[in-house]
């Protein structure tokens, strides 16, 4: 009985802690009732000229109606501001899809639209996701590696991609670290000319636009630790 109570308490504390992780939060999009407002107060999203602007309001992971977005061609533009991101970044979101794409689709992208080669992105290919980017150094293109969990099963999944200053890139699915890779220490990850794109970008062709549900997107200008994830 004590073990059961301890487990329940741990779950409650975990849920509470996740909701209170605000240090370094530089973007937060809940999409409640179709809002593109950035609750972190940096820059709201607008519909991009790329894509066909098709999206639908949908239930979120708690079955709250109109609290998530089903992207079916729409791309959101979050602007070119750095959001104070330099050598570390974390992207956290919830996703649900059955698209099973046979080519790379961009879920979150602020990456290398023009020289220099800098930035970061969270992408999906087949039933796996990865987090990668560049820092305009000899590191070249860096990537966490692909997740092993099938994220194209029509269920909600919590996905986190992060880069640590010491050069480690990680991809997490449903609180489990799926893959990581380590490079040399990182220089700047922010590209001052590339827009933050959600479900695609302003410069990639429409074949690279993500189609599926997204909810509760959070971006941090630091790497979260395992307990925060």
PDB file of C-alpha atoms in Angstrom:
ATOM      1  CA  UNK A   1       0.000   0.000   0.000  1.00  0.00           C
ATOM      2  CA  UNK A   2       2.830   2.392   0.888  1.00  0.00           C
ATOM      3  CA  UNK A   3       4.482   1.613  -2.444  1.00  0.00           C
ATOM      4  CA  UNK A   4       1.282   2.431  -4.332  1.00  0.00           C
ATOM      5  CA  UNK A   5       0.850   5.710  -2.462  1.00  0.00           C
ATOM      6  CA  UNK A   6       4.482   6.640  -3.104  1.00  0.00           C
ATOM      7  CA  UNK A   7       4.084   5.929  -6.814  1.00  0.00           C
ATOM      8  CA  UNK A   8       0.930   8.055  -7.030  1.00  0.00           C
ATOM      9  CA  UNK A   9       2.636  10.874  -5.153  1.00  0.00           C
ATOM     10  CA  UNK A  10       5.614  10.706  -7.516  1.00  0.00           C
ATOM     11  CA  UNK A  11       3.282  10.990 -10.516  1.00  0.00           C
ATOM     12  CA  UNK A  12       1.489  13.997  -9.009  1.00  0.00           C
ATOM     13  CA  UNK A  13       4.785  15.721  -8.187  1.00  0.00           C
ATOM     14  CA  UNK A  14       6.070  14.983 -11.686  1.00  0.00           C
ATOM     15  CA  UNK A  15       2.990  16.486 -13.336  1.00  0.00           C
ATOM     16  CA  UNK A  16       3.142  19.535 -11.069  1.00  0.00           C
ATOM     17  CA  UNK A  17       6.862  20.023 -11.704  1.00  0.00           C
ATOM     18  CA  UNK A  18       6.423  19.873 -15.475  1.00  0.00           C
ATOM     19  CA  UNK A  19       3.786  22.576 -15.330  1.00  0.00           C
ATOM     20  CA  UNK A  20       6.091  24.786 -13.272  1.00  0.00           C
ATOM     21  CA  UNK A  21       9.232  24.527 -15.456  1.00  0.00           C
ATOM     22  CA  UNK A  22       9.585  28.151 -16.527  1.00  0.00           C
ATOM     23  CA  UNK A  23      13.320  28.901 -16.211  1.00  0.00           C
ATOM     24  CA  UNK A  24      14.601  29.664 -19.684  1.00  0.00           C
ATOM     25  CA  UNK A  25      11.134  29.327 -21.301  1.00  0.00           C
ATOM     26  CA  UNK A  26      11.303  31.455 -24.474  1.00  0.00           C
ATOM     27  CA  UNK A  27       8.315  30.133 -26.438  1.00  0.00           C
ATOM     28  CA  UNK A  28       5.062  28.538 -25.315  1.00  0.00           C
ATOM     29  CA  UNK A  29       2.202  27.813 -27.693  1.00  0.00           C
ATOM     30  CA  UNK A  30      -0.833  26.002 -26.240  1.00  0.00           C
ATOM     31  CA  UNK A  31      -3.133  26.636 -29.260  1.00  0.00           C
ATOM     32  CA  UNK A  32      -6.138  26.880 -26.929  1.00  0.00           C
ATOM     33  CA  UNK A  33      -9.178  27.838 -29.005  1.00  0.00           C
ATOM     34  CA  UNK A  34      -6.954  28.316 -32.036  1.00  0.00           C
ATOM     35  CA  UNK A  35      -4.705  30.957 -30.497  1.00  0.00           C
ATOM     36  CA  UNK A  36      -1.186  31.426 -31.886  1.00  0.00           C
ATOM     37  CA  UNK A  37      -0.174  33.564 -28.889  1.00  0.00           C
ATOM     38  CA  UNK A  38       3.258  33.008 -27.359  1.00  0.00           C
ATOM     39  CA  UNK A  39       2.529  32.691 -23.640  1.00  0.00           C
ATOM     40  CA  UNK A  40       6.241  33.190 -22.914  1.00  0.00           C
ATOM     41  CA  UNK A  41       5.796  36.745 -24.193  1.00  0.00           C
ATOM     42  CA  UNK A  42       8.443  36.766 -26.923  1.00  0.00           C
ATOM     43  CA  UNK A  43       6.669  36.699 -30.303  1.00  0.00           C
ATOM     44  CA  UNK A  44       3.301  35.349 -31.416  1.00  0.00           C
ATOM     45  CA  UNK A  45       2.990  33.133 -34.482  1.00  0.00           C
ATOM     46  CA  UNK A  46       1.198  34.036 -37.695  1.00  0.00           C
ATOM     47  CA  UNK A  47       0.240  31.881 -40.647  1.00  0.00           C
ATOM     48  CA  UNK A  48       3.094  31.568 -43.114  1.00  0.00           C
ATOM     49  CA  UNK A  49       2.808  32.149 -46.843  1.00  0.00           C
ATOM     50  CA  UNK A  50       4.270  28.669 -47.341  1.00  0.00           C
ATOM     51  CA  UNK A  51       1.785  25.809 -47.414  1.00  0.00           C
ATOM     52  CA  UNK A  52      -1.961  25.994 -48.066  1.00  0.00           C
ATOM     53  CA  UNK A  53      -3.020  27.293 -44.608  1.00  0.00           C
ATOM     54  CA  UNK A  54      -5.261  24.304 -43.887  1.00  0.00           C
ATOM     55  CA  UNK A  55      -5.603  23.385 -40.219  1.00  0.00           C
ATOM     56  CA  UNK A  56      -8.343  22.263 -37.838  1.00  0.00           C
ATOM     57  CA  UNK A  57      -8.915  22.670 -34.121  1.00  0.00           C
ATOM     58  CA  UNK A  58      -8.869  19.320 -32.347  1.00  0.00           C
ATOM     59  CA  UNK A  59      -8.997  17.698 -28.929  1.00  0.00           C
ATOM     60  CA  UNK A  60      -5.802  17.786 -26.892  1.00  0.00           C
ATOM     61  CA  UNK A  61      -4.282  14.805 -25.047  1.00  0.00           C
ATOM     62  CA  UNK A  62      -6.780  15.341 -22.193  1.00  0.00           C
ATOM     63  CA  UNK A  63      -9.700  15.360 -24.686  1.00  0.00           C
ATOM     64  CA  UNK A  64     -10.322  19.072 -24.168  1.00  0.00           C
ATOM     65  CA  UNK A  65     -12.045  20.259 -27.364  1.00  0.00           C
ATOM     66  CA  UNK A  66     -10.307  22.923 -29.494  1.00  0.00           C
ATOM     67  CA  UNK A  67      -7.127  22.840 -27.368  1.00  0.00           C
ATOM     68  CA  UNK A  68      -4.788  21.451 -30.036  1.00  0.00           C
ATOM     69  CA  UNK A  69      -4.249  21.932 -33.768  1.00  0.00           C
ATOM     70  CA  UNK A  70      -4.400  19.370 -36.567  1.00  0.00           C
ATOM     71  CA  UNK A  71      -2.003  20.750 -39.186  1.00  0.00           C
ATOM     72  CA  UNK A  72      -2.994  19.725 -42.704  1.00  0.00           C
ATOM     73  CA  UNK A  73      -0.866  22.074 -44.790  1.00  0.00           C
ATOM     74  CA  UNK A  74      -0.651  25.177 -42.617  1.00  0.00           C
ATOM     75  CA  UNK A  75       2.751  26.468 -41.457  1.00  0.00           C
ATOM     76  CA  UNK A  76       3.218  28.938 -38.595  1.00  0.00           C
ATOM     77  CA  UNK A  77       5.857  31.677 -38.632  1.00  0.00           C
ATOM     78  CA  UNK A  78       7.320  32.566 -35.227  1.00  0.00           C
ATOM     79  CA  UNK A  79       9.692  35.280 -36.453  1.00  0.00           C
ATOM     80  CA  UNK A  80      13.482  35.558 -36.687  1.00  0.00           C
ATOM     81  CA  UNK A  81      14.200  36.707 -33.112  1.00  0.00           C
ATOM     82  CA  UNK A  82      16.812  34.666 -31.234  1.00  0.00           C
ATOM     83  CA  UNK A  83      14.629  34.091 -28.144  1.00  0.00           C
ATOM     84  CA  UNK A  84      17.935  34.376 -26.260  1.00  0.00           C
ATOM     85  CA  UNK A  85      19.101  31.008 -27.583  1.00  0.00           C
ATOM     86  CA  UNK A  86      22.883  30.662 -27.901  1.00  0.00           C
ATOM     87  CA  UNK A  87      24.671  27.380 -27.105  1.00  0.00           C
ATOM     88  CA  UNK A  88      21.750  25.407 -25.652  1.00  0.00           C
ATOM     89  CA  UNK A  89      18.146  24.770 -26.637  1.00  0.00           C
ATOM     90  CA  UNK A  90      15.278  22.438 -25.701  1.00  0.00           C
ATOM     91  CA  UNK A  91      12.166  21.848 -27.808  1.00  0.00           C
ATOM     92  CA  UNK A  92       9.271  20.101 -26.050  1.00  0.00           C
ATOM     93  CA  UNK A  93       5.889  19.280 -27.590  1.00  0.00           C
ATOM     94  CA  UNK A  94       3.051  16.798 -27.835  1.00  0.00           C
ATOM     95  CA  UNK A  95       2.265  15.229 -31.206  1.00  0.00           C
ATOM     96  CA  UNK A  96      -0.205  12.745 -32.666  1.00  0.00           C
ATOM     97  CA  UNK A  97      -0.091  11.533 -36.233  1.00  0.00           C
ATOM     98  CA  UNK A  98      -0.602   8.563 -38.548  1.00  0.00           C
ATOM     99  CA  UNK A  99       1.049  10.213 -41.570  1.00  0.00           C
ATOM    100  CA  UNK A 100       4.128   7.908 -41.599  1.00  0.00           C
ATOM    101  CA  UNK A 101       6.028  10.165 -44.056  1.00  0.00           C
ATOM    102  CA  UNK A 102       8.552   8.629 -46.450  1.00  0.00           C
ATOM    103  CA  UNK A 103      10.604  11.843 -46.502  1.00  0.00           C
ATOM    104  CA  UNK A 104      11.706  14.310 -43.838  1.00  0.00           C
ATOM    105  CA  UNK A 105       8.971  16.584 -42.465  1.00  0.00           C
ATOM    106  CA  UNK A 106       9.792  19.640 -40.372  1.00  0.00           C
ATOM    107  CA  UNK A 107       7.932  19.883 -37.056  1.00  0.00           C
ATOM    108  CA  UNK A 108       9.979  22.709 -35.513  1.00  0.00           C
ATOM    109  CA  UNK A 109      12.538  24.538 -37.614  1.00  0.00           C
ATOM    110  CA  UNK A 110      14.854  27.505 -37.148  1.00  0.00           C
ATOM    111  CA  UNK A 111      17.613  26.254 -39.358  1.00  0.00           C
ATOM    112  CA  UNK A 112      20.031  27.279 -42.116  1.00  0.00           C
ATOM    113  CA  UNK A 113      17.770  29.110 -44.565  1.00  0.00           C
ATOM    114  CA  UNK A 114      20.812  31.041 -45.867  1.00  0.00           C
ATOM    115  CA  UNK A 115      24.499  31.175 -44.916  1.00  0.00           C
ATOM    116  CA  UNK A 116      25.947  30.763 -42.338  1.00  0.00           C
ATOM    117  CA  UNK A 117      25.061  27.159 -41.467  1.00  0.00           C
ATOM    118  CA  UNK A 118      23.387  27.585 -38.077  1.00  0.00           C
ATOM    119  CA  UNK A 119      20.193  26.614 -36.324  1.00  0.00           C
ATOM    120  CA  UNK A 120      18.180  23.671 -35.018  1.00  0.00           C
ATOM    121  CA  UNK A 121      15.201  21.569 -36.022  1.00  0.00           C
ATOM    122  CA  UNK A 122      12.974  18.729 -34.877  1.00  0.00           C
ATOM    123  CA  UNK A 123      11.976  16.464 -37.774  1.00  0.00           C
ATOM    124  CA  UNK A 124      10.089  13.258 -38.450  1.00  0.00           C
ATOM    125  CA  UNK A 125      10.799  10.522 -40.984  1.00  0.00           C
ATOM    126  CA  UNK A 126       8.749   7.349 -41.146  1.00  0.00           C
ATOM    127  CA  UNK A 127       7.758   6.573 -37.574  1.00  0.00           C
ATOM    128  CA  UNK A 128      10.799   8.200 -35.914  1.00  0.00           C
ATOM    129  CA  UNK A 129      11.836  11.680 -34.809  1.00  0.00           C
ATOM    130  CA  UNK A 130      15.226  13.325 -34.339  1.00  0.00           C
ATOM    131  CA  UNK A 131      16.705  16.654 -33.256  1.00  0.00           C
ATOM    132  CA  UNK A 132      19.636  18.215 -35.059  1.00  0.00           C
ATOM    133  CA  UNK A 133      21.331  21.379 -36.194  1.00  0.00           C
ATOM    134  CA  UNK A 134      24.507  23.299 -36.969  1.00  0.00           C
ATOM    135  CA  UNK A 135      26.643  25.881 -35.168  1.00  0.00           C
ATOM    136  CA  UNK A 136      28.825  27.158 -38.063  1.00  0.00           C
ATOM    137  CA  UNK A 137      31.914  25.257 -36.879  1.00  0.00           C
ATOM    138  CA  UNK A 138      33.820  22.158 -37.897  1.00  0.00           C
ATOM    139  CA  UNK A 139      31.086  20.137 -36.141  1.00  0.00           C
ATOM    140  CA  UNK A 140      29.126  20.279 -39.380  1.00  0.00           C
ATOM    141  CA  UNK A 141      25.622  18.819 -39.190  1.00  0.00           C
ATOM    142  CA  UNK A 142      24.873  17.317 -35.776  1.00  0.00           C
ATOM    143  CA  UNK A 143      22.005  15.002 -34.869  1.00  0.00           C
ATOM    144  CA  UNK A 144      20.822  13.134 -31.794  1.00  0.00           C
ATOM    145  CA  UNK A 145      20.047   9.985 -33.744  1.00  0.00           C
ATOM    146  CA  UNK A 146      16.584   8.632 -34.513  1.00  0.00           C
ATOM    147  CA  UNK A 147      14.039   7.577 -31.898  1.00  0.00           C
ATOM    148  CA  UNK A 148      13.055   3.935 -31.607  1.00  0.00           C
ATOM    149  CA  UNK A 149       9.482   4.502 -30.432  1.00  0.00           C
ATOM    150  CA  UNK A 150       6.786   4.494 -33.120  1.00  0.00           C
ATOM    151  CA  UNK A 151       5.283   8.000 -32.983  1.00  0.00           C
ATOM    152  CA  UNK A 152       2.929   7.352 -35.912  1.00  0.00           C
ATOM    153  CA  UNK A 153       0.440   5.169 -34.063  1.00  0.00           C
ATOM    154  CA  UNK A 154      -2.403   7.673 -33.739  1.00  0.00           C
ATOM    155  CA  UNK A 155      -1.636   8.267 -30.048  1.00  0.00           C
ATOM    156  CA  UNK A 156      -0.298  11.362 -28.291  1.00  0.00           C
ATOM    157  CA  UNK A 157       3.451  11.319 -27.617  1.00  0.00           C
ATOM    158  CA  UNK A 158       5.599  13.748 -25.660  1.00  0.00           C
ATOM    159  CA  UNK A 159       8.715  14.530 -27.718  1.00  0.00           C
ATOM    160  CA  UNK A 160      11.734  16.476 -26.482  1.00  0.00           C
ATOM    161  CA  UNK A 161      14.848  17.385 -28.458  1.00  0.00           C
ATOM    162  CA  UNK A 162      17.735  19.224 -26.873  1.00  0.00           C
ATOM    163  CA  UNK A 163      21.300  20.373 -27.400  1.00  0.00           C
ATOM    164  CA  UNK A 164      23.752  20.853 -24.545  1.00  0.00           C
ATOM    165  CA  UNK A 165      26.628  23.362 -24.605  1.00  0.00           C
ATOM    166  CA  UNK A 166      29.224  20.610 -24.248  1.00  0.00           C
ATOM    167  CA  UNK A 167      28.084  19.243 -27.636  1.00  0.00           C
ATOM    168  CA  UNK A 168      25.502  16.567 -26.774  1.00  0.00           C
ATOM    169  CA  UNK A 169      22.266  16.258 -28.778  1.00  0.00           C
ATOM    170  CA  UNK A 170      19.413  14.155 -27.376  1.00  0.00           C
ATOM    171  CA  UNK A 171      15.951  12.981 -28.462  1.00  0.00           C
ATOM    172  CA  UNK A 172      13.371  11.859 -25.865  1.00  0.00           C
ATOM    173  CA  UNK A 173       9.964  10.233 -26.383  1.00  0.00           C
ATOM    174  CA  UNK A 174       7.479   9.818 -23.533  1.00  0.00           C
ATOM    175  CA  UNK A 175      10.118  10.576 -20.880  1.00  0.00           C
ATOM    176  CA  UNK A 176      12.636   8.062 -22.258  1.00  0.00           C
ATOM    177  CA  UNK A 177      15.924   9.125 -23.864  1.00  0.00           C
ATOM    178  CA  UNK A 178      15.852   7.345 -27.196  1.00  0.00           C
ATOM    179  CA  UNK A 179      19.167   8.405 -28.690  1.00  0.00           C
ATOM    180  CA  UNK A 180      22.042  10.854 -28.215  1.00  0.00           C
ATOM    181  CA  UNK A 181      25.247  11.910 -29.957  1.00  0.00           C
ATOM    182  CA  UNK A 182      28.142  14.035 -28.735  1.00  0.00           C
ATOM    183  CA  UNK A 183      30.263  16.464 -30.739  1.00  0.00           C
ATOM    184  CA  UNK A 184      32.686  19.251 -29.831  1.00  0.00           C
ATOM    185  CA  UNK A 185      31.412  22.091 -27.590  1.00  0.00           C
ATOM    186  CA  UNK A 186      28.807  24.232 -29.339  1.00  0.00           C
ATOM    187  CA  UNK A 187      29.046  27.754 -30.673  1.00  0.00           C
ATOM    188  CA  UNK A 188      25.884  29.779 -31.421  1.00  0.00           C
ATOM    189  CA  UNK A 189      22.819  27.796 -32.543  1.00  0.00           C
ATOM    190  CA  UNK A 190      20.741  30.833 -33.437  1.00  0.00           C
ATOM    191  CA  UNK A 191      20.410  31.890 -37.063  1.00  0.00           C
ATOM    192  CA  UNK A 192      19.501  35.568 -37.108  1.00  0.00           C
ATOM    193  CA  UNK A 193      17.890  35.417 -40.579  1.00  0.00           C
ATOM    194  CA  UNK A 194      15.842  32.226 -40.343  1.00  0.00           C
ATOM    195  CA  UNK A 195      12.275  32.244 -39.077  1.00  0.00           C
ATOM    196  CA  UNK A 196      11.020  29.869 -36.419  1.00  0.00           C
ATOM    197  CA  UNK A 197       8.664  27.558 -38.278  1.00  0.00           C
ATOM    198  CA  UNK A 198       6.038  25.264 -36.787  1.00  0.00           C
ATOM    199  CA  UNK A 199       4.862  22.368 -39.000  1.00  0.00           C
ATOM    200  CA  UNK A 200       7.206  23.522 -41.765  1.00  0.00           C
ATOM    201  CA  UNK A 201       9.288  26.472 -42.903  1.00  0.00           C
ATOM    202  CA  UNK A 202       9.038  29.517 -45.121  1.00  0.00           C
ATOM    203  CA  UNK A 203      11.622  28.241 -47.595  1.00  0.00           C
ATOM    204  CA  UNK A 204      11.205  24.442 -47.831  1.00  0.00           C
ATOM    205  CA  UNK A 205       8.869  23.031 -50.487  1.00  0.00           C
ATOM    206  CA  UNK A 206       5.439  21.818 -49.505  1.00  0.00           C
ATOM    207  CA  UNK A 207       6.565  18.173 -49.567  1.00  0.00           C
ATOM    208  CA  UNK A 208       8.435  18.872 -46.298  1.00  0.00           C
ATOM    209  CA  UNK A 209       5.436  20.235 -44.377  1.00  0.00           C
ATOM    210  CA  UNK A 210       4.394  18.210 -41.330  1.00  0.00           C
ATOM    211  CA  UNK A 211       0.791  17.028 -41.226  1.00  0.00           C
ATOM    212  CA  UNK A 212      -0.593  15.943 -37.873  1.00  0.00           C
ATOM    213  CA  UNK A 213      -1.641  17.153 -34.446  1.00  0.00           C
ATOM    214  CA  UNK A 214       0.547  19.394 -32.270  1.00  0.00           C
ATOM    215  CA  UNK A 215      -0.022  20.756 -28.783  1.00  0.00           C
ATOM    216  CA  UNK A 216       1.768  22.531 -25.934  1.00  0.00           C
ATOM    217  CA  UNK A 217       4.948  23.527 -27.772  1.00  0.00           C
ATOM    218  CA  UNK A 218       7.620  24.863 -25.421  1.00  0.00           C
ATOM    219  CA  UNK A 219      11.108  26.072 -26.306  1.00  0.00           C
ATOM    220  CA  UNK A 220      13.779  26.778 -23.704  1.00  0.00           C
ATOM    221  CA  UNK A 221      17.093  28.582 -24.124  1.00  0.00           C
ATOM    222  CA  UNK A 222      18.784  25.943 -21.999  1.00  0.00           C
ATOM    223  CA  UNK A 223      18.970  22.150 -21.870  1.00  0.00           C
ATOM    224  CA  UNK A 224      16.418  20.615 -19.498  1.00  0.00           C
ATOM    225  CA  UNK A 225      17.592  17.878 -17.175  1.00  0.00           C
ATOM    226  CA  UNK A 226      16.026  14.420 -17.024  1.00  0.00           C
ATOM    227  CA  UNK A 227      13.726  15.235 -14.086  1.00  0.00           C
ATOM    228  CA  UNK A 228      12.363  18.312 -15.864  1.00  0.00           C
ATOM    229  CA  UNK A 229      11.701  16.264 -18.985  1.00  0.00           C
TER     230      UNK A 229
END
